[in-house]
């Protein structure tokens, strides 16, 4: 562990020197890449510095124990008692920071929510999930942009796609892909019976051009008149764009922007994310059972979470986490659920699973 941390410190200092070179300003992409790499090392480097400082202090205090002055010896004993517990605590934190990171963690995401089983109630629930993620994004100071939506007559959405941009968005939201189940009494239910409905969530990391090779000769682009909300200028022009990757049949649509050009760019961005996800899922399929043991990369049709309104309870089935605060969760207070998933994922990685 120490050897690895020493290498990280060395690399961190090398990057600092490179960023101080005035010539780097001529290469913005290189500067951005180096800054991103340095940020990824920063937490471990700073904690390692604190760790070494604590070890140095303990060494000094141990030397003071041999002093002839009894008051100095007593003071050293007291300070040692206060500080010695820090070493194992920092070592555990360092182990966690050294867990291999998902290369997509720093990326923005594209989220798709669809109403599934349960008819209009499933679509209403899809709308509730969209609101939940919107509230969570507000708390995290992230920004959301709707790129495609199909309203449901009873409320909510049969489908909605949106981007979430900010700091380390994928690191927190990657666990949300899968089936979400709601148990509650629908407004249209006269007998007061609890119904079960589902909605599916798909979280895709945004990808750079270098990560996915998209041959435009394989892409069919169709334009049509938007059917969603957006004002007269949207609904009376062929601004909506649908792009199809012919070899795979993957489709991406964007109709919420007023500009056809903007919608086309966004649709292509979604298509690249879908292609990247397809490549990733195929790779995970080859790994067989290992895929099913991973949180956030398992079977997308898996029921991952249940939202029980009568009991104000939310349960994540992957890690057996239950919280009796569904009302707070639906207001965007997702942090306890996300933290439980991250902790379980880190524990699995530390155990080498």
Short mmCIF file of C-alpha atoms in Angstrom, two decimals:
data_model
loop_
_atom_site.label_atom_id
_atom_site.label_comp_id
_atom_site.label_asym_id
_atom_site.label_seq_id
_atom_site.Cartn_x
_atom_site.Cartn_y
_atom_site.Cartn_z
CA UNK A 1 0.00 0.00 0.00
CA UNK A 2 2.81 2.40 0.92
CA UNK A 3 4.64 1.78 -2.36
CA UNK A 4 1.49 2.57 -4.29
CA UNK A 5 0.88 5.74 -2.29
CA UNK A 6 4.47 6.86 -2.86
CA UNK A 7 3.96 6.42 -6.61
CA UNK A 8 0.75 8.45 -6.43
CA UNK A 9 2.54 11.29 -4.62
CA UNK A 10 5.31 11.23 -7.22
CA UNK A 11 2.78 11.37 -10.05
CA UNK A 12 0.81 14.15 -8.31
CA UNK A 13 3.98 16.27 -8.06
CA UNK A 14 4.88 15.54 -11.69
CA UNK A 15 1.46 16.79 -12.79
CA UNK A 16 1.85 19.92 -10.65
CA UNK A 17 5.11 20.71 -12.45
CA UNK A 18 3.54 20.10 -15.86
CA UNK A 19 0.59 22.38 -15.06
CA UNK A 20 2.99 25.15 -13.99
CA UNK A 21 4.64 25.07 -17.41
CA UNK A 22 3.33 28.11 -19.40
CA UNK A 23 3.33 26.03 -22.61
CA UNK A 24 0.46 23.90 -21.24
CA UNK A 25 -1.93 26.81 -21.93
CA UNK A 26 -1.48 26.09 -25.64
CA UNK A 27 -2.88 22.59 -25.17
CA UNK A 28 -6.26 22.97 -23.43
CA UNK A 29 -7.25 19.31 -23.83
CA UNK A 30 -3.96 18.15 -22.28
CA UNK A 31 -4.34 20.62 -19.42
CA UNK A 32 -7.90 19.39 -18.79
CA UNK A 33 -6.74 15.78 -18.82
CA UNK A 34 -3.89 16.48 -16.37
CA UNK A 35 -6.15 18.49 -14.04
CA UNK A 36 -8.67 15.65 -14.00
CA UNK A 37 -5.94 13.10 -13.20
CA UNK A 38 -4.60 15.29 -10.41
CA UNK A 39 -8.06 15.68 -8.86
CA UNK A 40 -8.43 11.89 -8.84
CA UNK A 41 -5.17 11.60 -6.83
CA UNK A 42 -5.74 14.54 -4.51
CA UNK A 43 -7.77 12.89 -1.73
CA UNK A 44 -5.34 9.97 -1.34
CA UNK A 45 -2.26 12.23 -1.51
CA UNK A 46 -3.63 14.60 1.16
CA UNK A 47 -4.66 11.75 3.47
CA UNK A 48 -1.28 10.07 3.02
CA UNK A 49 0.41 13.34 4.04
CA UNK A 50 -1.75 13.39 7.18
CA UNK A 51 -0.87 9.73 7.82
CA UNK A 52 2.89 10.47 7.64
CA UNK A 53 2.45 13.47 9.90
CA UNK A 54 0.71 11.32 12.51
CA UNK A 55 3.46 8.67 12.31
CA UNK A 56 6.12 11.38 12.71
CA UNK A 57 4.31 12.78 15.76
CA UNK A 58 4.08 9.32 17.34
CA UNK A 59 7.80 8.78 16.73
CA UNK A 60 8.61 12.09 18.44
CA UNK A 61 6.36 11.26 21.39
CA UNK A 62 8.00 7.84 21.82
CA UNK A 63 11.38 9.55 22.03
CA UNK A 64 9.99 11.89 24.69
CA UNK A 65 9.08 8.86 26.84
CA UNK A 66 12.80 8.39 27.51
CA UNK A 67 13.15 11.95 28.87
CA UNK A 68 14.29 12.38 32.47
CA UNK A 69 11.61 15.02 33.10
CA UNK A 70 8.56 13.19 34.50
CA UNK A 71 6.17 15.95 33.37
CA UNK A 72 7.37 15.60 29.78
CA UNK A 73 6.97 11.81 29.98
CA UNK A 74 3.45 12.18 31.38
CA UNK A 75 2.51 14.67 28.67
CA UNK A 76 3.89 12.33 25.98
CA UNK A 77 1.82 9.44 27.37
CA UNK A 78 -1.33 11.55 27.30
CA UNK A 79 -0.75 12.71 23.72
CA UNK A 80 0.04 9.17 22.58
CA UNK A 81 -3.27 7.97 24.01
CA UNK A 82 -5.08 10.68 22.06
CA UNK A 83 -3.34 10.09 18.74
CA UNK A 84 -2.50 6.39 18.44
CA UNK A 85 -6.02 5.40 17.33
CA UNK A 86 -5.64 7.61 14.26
CA UNK A 87 -3.16 5.27 12.54
CA UNK A 88 -5.55 2.31 11.96
CA UNK A 89 -8.40 4.72 11.15
CA UNK A 90 -6.39 6.50 8.45
CA UNK A 91 -5.10 3.17 7.12
CA UNK A 92 -8.68 2.00 6.58
CA UNK A 93 -9.56 5.25 4.81
CA UNK A 94 -6.48 4.90 2.60
CA UNK A 95 -7.47 1.33 1.67
CA UNK A 96 -10.86 2.60 0.52
CA UNK A 97 -9.29 5.41 -1.51
CA UNK A 98 -7.02 2.87 -3.20
CA UNK A 99 -9.96 0.73 -4.35
CA UNK A 100 -9.92 0.76 -8.18
CA UNK A 101 -12.30 3.46 -9.38
CA UNK A 102 -14.85 3.11 -12.13
CA UNK A 103 -13.37 5.08 -15.07
CA UNK A 104 -16.84 6.53 -15.70
CA UNK A 105 -17.35 7.91 -12.17
CA UNK A 106 -16.47 11.50 -13.05
CA UNK A 107 -18.85 11.62 -16.03
CA UNK A 108 -22.23 13.22 -16.52
CA UNK A 109 -25.12 10.85 -17.22
CA UNK A 110 -28.11 10.30 -19.47
CA UNK A 111 -31.09 8.81 -17.64
CA UNK A 112 -34.10 7.15 -19.20
CA UNK A 113 -37.21 6.37 -17.14
CA UNK A 114 -40.09 4.33 -18.57
CA UNK A 115 -43.42 3.33 -17.11
CA UNK A 116 -43.55 -0.48 -17.18
CA UNK A 117 -46.10 -2.86 -15.62
CA UNK A 118 -49.16 -1.21 -14.15
CA UNK A 119 -50.62 0.97 -16.90
CA UNK A 120 -51.27 4.61 -16.05
CA UNK A 121 -50.11 4.11 -12.45
CA UNK A 122 -46.68 2.98 -13.75
CA UNK A 123 -46.44 6.18 -15.81
CA UNK A 124 -47.40 8.29 -12.81
CA UNK A 125 -44.67 6.52 -10.83
CA UNK A 126 -42.18 7.24 -13.64
CA UNK A 127 -43.03 10.91 -13.16
CA UNK A 128 -42.52 10.57 -9.40
CA UNK A 129 -39.07 9.05 -9.98
CA UNK A 130 -38.16 11.89 -12.34
CA UNK A 131 -39.16 14.40 -9.67
CA UNK A 132 -37.14 12.46 -7.05
CA UNK A 133 -33.99 12.59 -9.19
CA UNK A 134 -34.60 16.26 -9.96
CA UNK A 135 -34.80 17.06 -6.25
CA UNK A 136 -31.68 14.96 -5.56
CA UNK A 137 -29.82 16.81 -8.32
CA UNK A 138 -30.80 20.15 -6.77
CA UNK A 139 -29.36 19.05 -3.43
CA UNK A 140 -26.13 17.99 -5.17
CA UNK A 141 -25.99 21.26 -7.17
CA UNK A 142 -26.22 19.34 -10.45
CA UNK A 143 -28.12 20.56 -13.51
CA UNK A 144 -30.81 18.64 -15.39
CA UNK A 145 -31.90 19.01 -19.01
CA UNK A 146 -34.87 17.09 -20.43
CA UNK A 147 -34.07 15.85 -23.93
CA UNK A 148 -37.10 13.73 -24.75
CA UNK A 149 -40.40 13.08 -23.02
CA UNK A 150 -43.72 11.38 -23.74
CA UNK A 151 -46.42 12.59 -21.38
CA UNK A 152 -49.03 10.23 -20.01
CA UNK A 153 -52.68 11.27 -20.11
CA UNK A 154 -53.19 10.32 -16.46
CA UNK A 155 -50.03 12.12 -15.37
CA UNK A 156 -46.34 11.33 -15.31
CA UNK A 157 -44.51 9.95 -18.34
CA UNK A 158 -44.61 6.81 -20.42
CA UNK A 159 -40.98 7.72 -21.13
CA UNK A 160 -38.62 10.56 -20.25
CA UNK A 161 -34.93 11.04 -21.00
CA UNK A 162 -32.73 13.70 -19.44
CA UNK A 163 -29.12 14.57 -18.79
CA UNK A 164 -27.63 15.21 -15.35
CA UNK A 165 -24.45 17.30 -15.31
CA UNK A 166 -22.16 18.13 -12.41
CA UNK A 167 -19.42 16.72 -10.23
CA UNK A 168 -19.00 12.90 -10.25
CA UNK A 169 -22.62 12.33 -11.26
CA UNK A 170 -22.15 8.75 -12.50
CA UNK A 171 -20.38 7.76 -9.25
CA UNK A 172 -23.64 8.38 -7.36
CA UNK A 173 -26.33 7.52 -9.90
CA UNK A 174 -24.85 4.41 -11.58
CA UNK A 175 -26.62 2.20 -9.03
CA UNK A 176 -30.08 3.38 -10.14
CA UNK A 177 -30.34 1.22 -13.30
CA UNK A 178 -32.97 -1.48 -12.99
CA UNK A 179 -36.60 -2.06 -12.11
CA UNK A 180 -38.22 0.17 -9.48
CA UNK A 181 -41.42 -1.13 -7.90
CA UNK A 182 -44.07 0.96 -6.17
CA UNK A 183 -46.77 -0.32 -3.80
CA UNK A 184 -49.58 2.12 -3.04
CA UNK A 185 -53.28 2.83 -3.42
CA UNK A 186 -53.89 4.56 -6.79
CA UNK A 187 -56.14 7.63 -6.82
CA UNK A 188 -58.54 5.75 -9.11
CA UNK A 189 -58.85 2.80 -6.67
CA UNK A 190 -62.24 3.04 -4.95
CA UNK A 191 -61.81 -0.03 -2.72
CA UNK A 192 -58.57 1.19 -1.12
CA UNK A 193 -56.56 -1.77 -2.40
CA UNK A 194 -52.79 -1.51 -2.69
CA UNK A 195 -51.55 -1.95 -6.26
CA UNK A 196 -48.05 -2.82 -7.43
CA UNK A 197 -46.61 -1.04 -10.47
CA UNK A 198 -43.12 -0.77 -11.92
CA UNK A 199 -40.94 1.65 -13.83
CA UNK A 200 -37.53 1.02 -15.32
CA UNK A 201 -34.52 3.31 -14.98
CA UNK A 202 -31.46 3.24 -17.22
CA UNK A 203 -28.39 5.33 -16.36
CA UNK A 204 -25.78 5.79 -19.09
CA UNK A 205 -22.49 7.65 -18.73
CA UNK A 206 -21.86 10.33 -21.34
CA UNK A 207 -19.00 9.25 -23.58
CA UNK A 208 -16.35 11.07 -25.55
CA UNK A 209 -15.87 10.57 -29.28
CA UNK A 210 -12.62 8.71 -28.64
CA UNK A 211 -14.44 6.08 -26.56
CA UNK A 212 -16.98 5.09 -29.21
CA UNK A 213 -16.34 4.95 -32.92
CA UNK A 214 -19.54 6.02 -34.66
CA UNK A 215 -19.49 5.72 -38.43
CA UNK A 216 -22.07 8.22 -39.67
CA UNK A 217 -22.67 6.10 -42.79
CA UNK A 218 -24.24 3.57 -40.39
CA UNK A 219 -26.61 6.19 -38.96
CA UNK A 220 -30.07 7.05 -40.33
CA UNK A 221 -31.39 10.47 -39.32
CA UNK A 222 -35.12 11.25 -39.39
CA UNK A 223 -36.80 14.55 -38.53
CA UNK A 224 -40.42 14.99 -37.53
CA UNK A 225 -42.77 17.35 -35.73
CA UNK A 226 -42.48 17.32 -31.96
CA UNK A 227 -45.47 15.89 -30.10
CA UNK A 228 -44.43 17.09 -26.66
CA UNK A 229 -44.76 20.34 -24.79
CA UNK A 230 -42.49 23.21 -25.71
CA UNK A 231 -44.55 25.99 -27.21
CA UNK A 232 -45.81 26.84 -30.65
CA UNK A 233 -42.36 27.10 -32.25
CA UNK A 234 -41.62 23.50 -31.29
CA UNK A 235 -44.92 21.94 -32.28
CA UNK A 236 -45.17 23.59 -35.71
CA UNK A 237 -41.69 22.76 -37.04
CA UNK A 238 -39.91 19.50 -37.83
CA UNK A 239 -37.41 20.07 -35.04
CA UNK A 240 -37.55 16.61 -33.44
CA UNK A 241 -34.78 14.22 -34.45
CA UNK A 242 -34.56 10.43 -34.37
CA UNK A 243 -31.23 8.74 -35.08
CA UNK A 244 -30.94 5.01 -35.74
CA UNK A 245 -27.73 2.98 -35.69
CA UNK A 246 -28.59 0.56 -38.49
CA UNK A 247 -26.11 -2.26 -37.64
CA UNK A 248 -27.40 -2.61 -34.05
CA UNK A 249 -30.92 -1.16 -34.33
CA UNK A 250 -30.23 1.22 -31.44
CA UNK A 251 -32.39 4.37 -31.53
CA UNK A 252 -32.06 7.76 -29.85
CA UNK A 253 -34.59 10.58 -29.97
CA UNK A 254 -34.52 14.24 -28.98
CA UNK A 255 -37.49 16.57 -29.38
CA UNK A 256 -37.49 18.97 -26.42
CA UNK A 257 -35.13 21.54 -27.92
CA UNK A 258 -36.39 24.19 -30.37
CA UNK A 259 -33.37 23.82 -32.63
CA UNK A 260 -33.19 20.83 -34.99
CA UNK A 261 -29.40 21.15 -34.97
CA UNK A 262 -29.27 21.00 -31.16
CA UNK A 263 -31.68 18.07 -31.09
CA UNK A 264 -29.52 16.21 -33.63
CA UNK A 265 -26.36 16.76 -31.59
CA UNK A 266 -28.07 15.57 -28.42
CA UNK A 267 -29.60 12.53 -30.15
CA UNK A 268 -26.16 11.52 -31.44
CA UNK A 269 -24.74 11.96 -27.94
CA UNK A 270 -27.42 9.60 -26.59
CA UNK A 271 -26.76 7.12 -29.39
CA UNK A 272 -23.04 7.05 -28.55
CA UNK A 273 -23.89 6.44 -24.89
CA UNK A 274 -26.18 3.55 -25.89
CA UNK A 275 -23.46 2.03 -28.07
CA UNK A 276 -20.95 2.35 -25.23
CA UNK A 277 -23.40 0.69 -22.85
CA UNK A 278 -24.04 -2.13 -25.32
CA UNK A 279 -20.30 -2.80 -25.61
CA UNK A 280 -19.97 -2.74 -21.81
CA UNK A 281 -22.93 -5.07 -21.24
CA UNK A 282 -21.64 -7.55 -23.82
CA UNK A 283 -18.29 -7.58 -22.05
CA UNK A 284 -20.00 -8.18 -18.69
CA UNK A 285 -22.13 -10.96 -20.19
CA UNK A 286 -18.95 -12.83 -21.06
CA UNK A 287 -17.91 -12.65 -17.42
CA UNK A 288 -21.00 -14.67 -16.48
CA UNK A 289 -21.85 -14.91 -12.79
CA UNK A 290 -19.42 -12.15 -11.84
CA UNK A 291 -21.72 -9.64 -13.49
CA UNK A 292 -24.66 -10.66 -11.34
CA UNK A 293 -22.64 -10.12 -8.16
CA UNK A 294 -21.85 -6.53 -9.04
CA UNK A 295 -23.92 -3.62 -7.81
CA UNK A 296 -24.88 -1.23 -10.58
CA UNK A 297 -23.85 -3.43 -13.51
CA UNK A 298 -26.18 -6.38 -13.09
CA UNK A 299 -29.28 -7.46 -14.95
CA UNK A 300 -31.11 -4.31 -16.06
CA UNK A 301 -34.47 -6.07 -15.70
CA UNK A 302 -33.78 -6.91 -12.06
CA UNK A 303 -36.16 -5.41 -9.48
CA UNK A 304 -33.69 -3.40 -7.47
CA UNK A 305 -35.91 -1.33 -5.17
CA UNK A 306 -39.40 -1.22 -3.70
CA UNK A 307 -41.20 1.96 -2.64
CA UNK A 308 -43.97 1.02 -0.17
CA UNK A 309 -46.19 4.03 0.47
CA UNK A 310 -48.58 2.57 3.11
CA UNK A 311 -45.61 1.74 5.34
CA UNK A 312 -43.49 4.78 4.30
CA UNK A 313 -40.71 2.30 3.50
CA UNK A 314 -38.09 2.04 0.77
CA UNK A 315 -36.06 -1.16 0.38
CA UNK A 316 -33.07 -1.77 -1.87
CA UNK A 317 -33.05 -5.52 -2.46
CA UNK A 318 -29.45 -5.75 -3.70
CA UNK A 319 -27.93 -4.88 -0.33
CA UNK A 320 -30.91 -5.57 1.96
CA UNK A 321 -31.14 -1.90 2.96
CA UNK A 322 -34.46 -0.62 4.34
CA UNK A 323 -35.35 2.92 5.33
CA UNK A 324 -38.62 4.02 6.95
CA UNK A 325 -38.41 7.46 5.33
CA UNK A 326 -39.99 7.03 1.90
CA UNK A 327 -41.53 10.51 2.09
CA UNK A 328 -38.06 12.05 2.48
CA UNK A 329 -36.56 9.86 -0.26
CA UNK A 330 -39.22 10.97 -2.74
CA UNK A 331 -38.27 14.58 -1.91
CA UNK A 332 -34.75 13.85 -3.14
CA UNK A 333 -33.20 12.78 0.18
CA UNK A 334 -31.58 9.77 -1.52
CA UNK A 335 -28.24 10.05 0.27
CA UNK A 336 -28.78 7.22 2.84
CA UNK A 337 -29.74 4.78 0.07
CA UNK A 338 -26.88 5.82 -2.21
CA UNK A 339 -24.37 5.65 0.68
CA UNK A 340 -25.49 2.11 1.55
CA UNK A 341 -24.94 1.03 -2.06
CA UNK A 342 -21.53 2.71 -2.28
CA UNK A 343 -20.44 1.15 1.04
CA UNK A 344 -21.52 -2.32 -0.10
CA UNK A 345 -19.72 -1.86 -3.42
CA UNK A 346 -16.49 -0.70 -1.72
CA UNK A 347 -16.66 -3.61 0.76
CA UNK A 348 -17.05 -6.08 -2.12
CA UNK A 349 -14.05 -4.59 -3.92
CA UNK A 350 -11.93 -4.64 -0.76
CA UNK A 351 -12.75 -8.32 -0.39
CA UNK A 352 -11.63 -8.83 -3.96
CA UNK A 353 -15.04 -9.97 -5.22
#
